[in-house]
């Protein structure tokens, strides 16, 4: 019996395509900027780093929205699903303002804190365009997670493919200019990203509107009313933040440790840093699959938690572990056996190639436990065990960093690359311990109220998903988004960028 595997695969494959398209667009965009010189590359790199840091805050709302919507739909609680959608948009509006306004006003200081001279000036120009458009980034993440929370990962994939295809066209046009279009340089990269995201968000909202109109009559009275979470939109917003905080903390912690890891590698010279960069890009192809499975597992886990299906949740944990182990084993083979030919696709510098091959072969030691940690972590976070999981992740990452620093003395740069394996094994051990403790704690099914006047079948996942979009005054935002973030093509890649 295949259990949850077909459902997990159907959810995860579109997410993987979405992430992969972001990586391709980011790499191509960087190549266009590289033609402007080192100052331009430094400016866009800083912008990308700032957006990745801000993504940790965005994920609190976006991931929390997906989890809470899935739980509400799993419980058949239409009222809570509607409150969640409205609360998500209000959090998006407030968060966008809280980030975009000070970011725009302090753009020169932010650029000058990390860069100087021409690079700082170019970064400030990028921020001048990017921060006012931050709500496009935030809004797209929220809209995507509303679809995903409803069990639809294909629509976000299609929108991401559209957005990144537009970016591939707009980047050279606005950065380098063509015909009557002037060459805008670094601000052109920010403008290209803004335009592509604006079109993508408009399409997303249009798709949501058509779905709401088409299904409103068909779904009327079909949901069972259940006693769910109490309170209004403000209480729903607080529940979103509680559910999403572990996701944001997990991402931010991994980003911070990855940055510190890079600092350790930098102590061994430019070739080591370049080799690490090449190897890291190769690994993105496989680690994105881990994160795609994580999103799929989290969506299903939240739905089953809302429905109170304890047995199915345990089966989901088992099937997710098997899929993650399969992906991890494939990544190990890819990293260990194909390190040389894969590196040759990116560089012909012997010193850099040697460092990249060494990194990839050492990475084979941690990819399997890392795949399990990433994928199974999504289940625990969506099922309400986010706090102990984050503590386990923080402990594991701390040990990873300490191991990398300690082993770098006797083993050189190979010791730095060995640290992630130590951290991943410890995280996996703590995660399995957490799973055993939770196995004895049943998931309580939501209480059911008296049936509605016209009882009908309980919604199938697709119908349940549409419910959050069909009620009057549902998730349409009262205010237009205001502002949005940085860096060409990072919108989809940021999810996996914390993988270190």
Short mmCIF file of N, CA and C in Angstrom, two decimals, residues 218-219 221-224 454-461 463-464:
data_model
loop_
_atom_site.label_atom_id
_atom_site.label_comp_id
_atom_site.label_asym_id
_atom_site.label_seq_id
_atom_site.Cartn_x
_atom_site.Cartn_y
_atom_site.Cartn_z
N UNK A 218 -21.55 26.41 -5.42
CA UNK A 218 -21.45 24.97 -5.30
C UNK A 218 -21.13 24.52 -3.88
N UNK A 219 -20.36 25.35 -3.15
CA UNK A 219 -19.93 24.94 -1.82
C UNK A 219 -20.87 25.40 -0.72
N UNK A 221 -23.18 25.60 2.09
CA UNK A 221 -23.78 24.64 3.00
C UNK A 221 -23.12 23.29 3.05
N UNK A 222 -22.00 23.11 2.34
CA UNK A 222 -21.39 21.79 2.32
C UNK A 222 -20.45 21.53 3.48
N UNK A 223 -19.92 22.57 4.05
CA UNK A 223 -18.99 22.38 5.18
C UNK A 223 -19.74 22.06 6.44
N UNK A 224 -19.25 21.12 7.18
CA UNK A 224 -19.76 20.90 8.52
C UNK A 224 -19.24 21.99 9.43
N UNK A 454 -28.84 21.99 6.03
CA UNK A 454 -28.77 21.16 4.84
C UNK A 454 -27.50 20.35 4.89
N UNK A 455 -27.49 19.23 5.63
CA UNK A 455 -26.27 18.45 5.75
C UNK A 455 -25.86 17.89 4.40
N UNK A 456 -24.57 17.85 4.21
CA UNK A 456 -24.05 17.33 2.95
C UNK A 456 -22.75 16.61 3.23
N UNK A 457 -22.15 16.09 2.20
CA UNK A 457 -20.89 15.40 2.40
C UNK A 457 -19.83 16.37 2.89
N UNK A 458 -18.85 15.84 3.62
CA UNK A 458 -17.73 16.68 4.03
C UNK A 458 -16.88 16.97 2.80
N UNK A 459 -16.30 18.14 2.74
CA UNK A 459 -15.57 18.55 1.55
C UNK A 459 -14.37 17.67 1.29
N UNK A 460 -14.14 17.40 0.03
CA UNK A 460 -12.86 16.82 -0.38
C UNK A 460 -11.80 17.90 -0.28
N UNK A 461 -10.51 17.53 -0.26
CA UNK A 461 -9.46 18.53 -0.07
C UNK A 461 -9.56 19.71 -1.03
N UNK A 463 -12.22 20.93 -2.53
CA UNK A 463 -13.36 21.77 -2.19
C UNK A 463 -13.12 22.53 -0.92
N UNK A 464 -12.50 21.85 0.07
CA UNK A 464 -12.19 22.54 1.31
C UNK A 464 -11.27 23.72 1.05
#
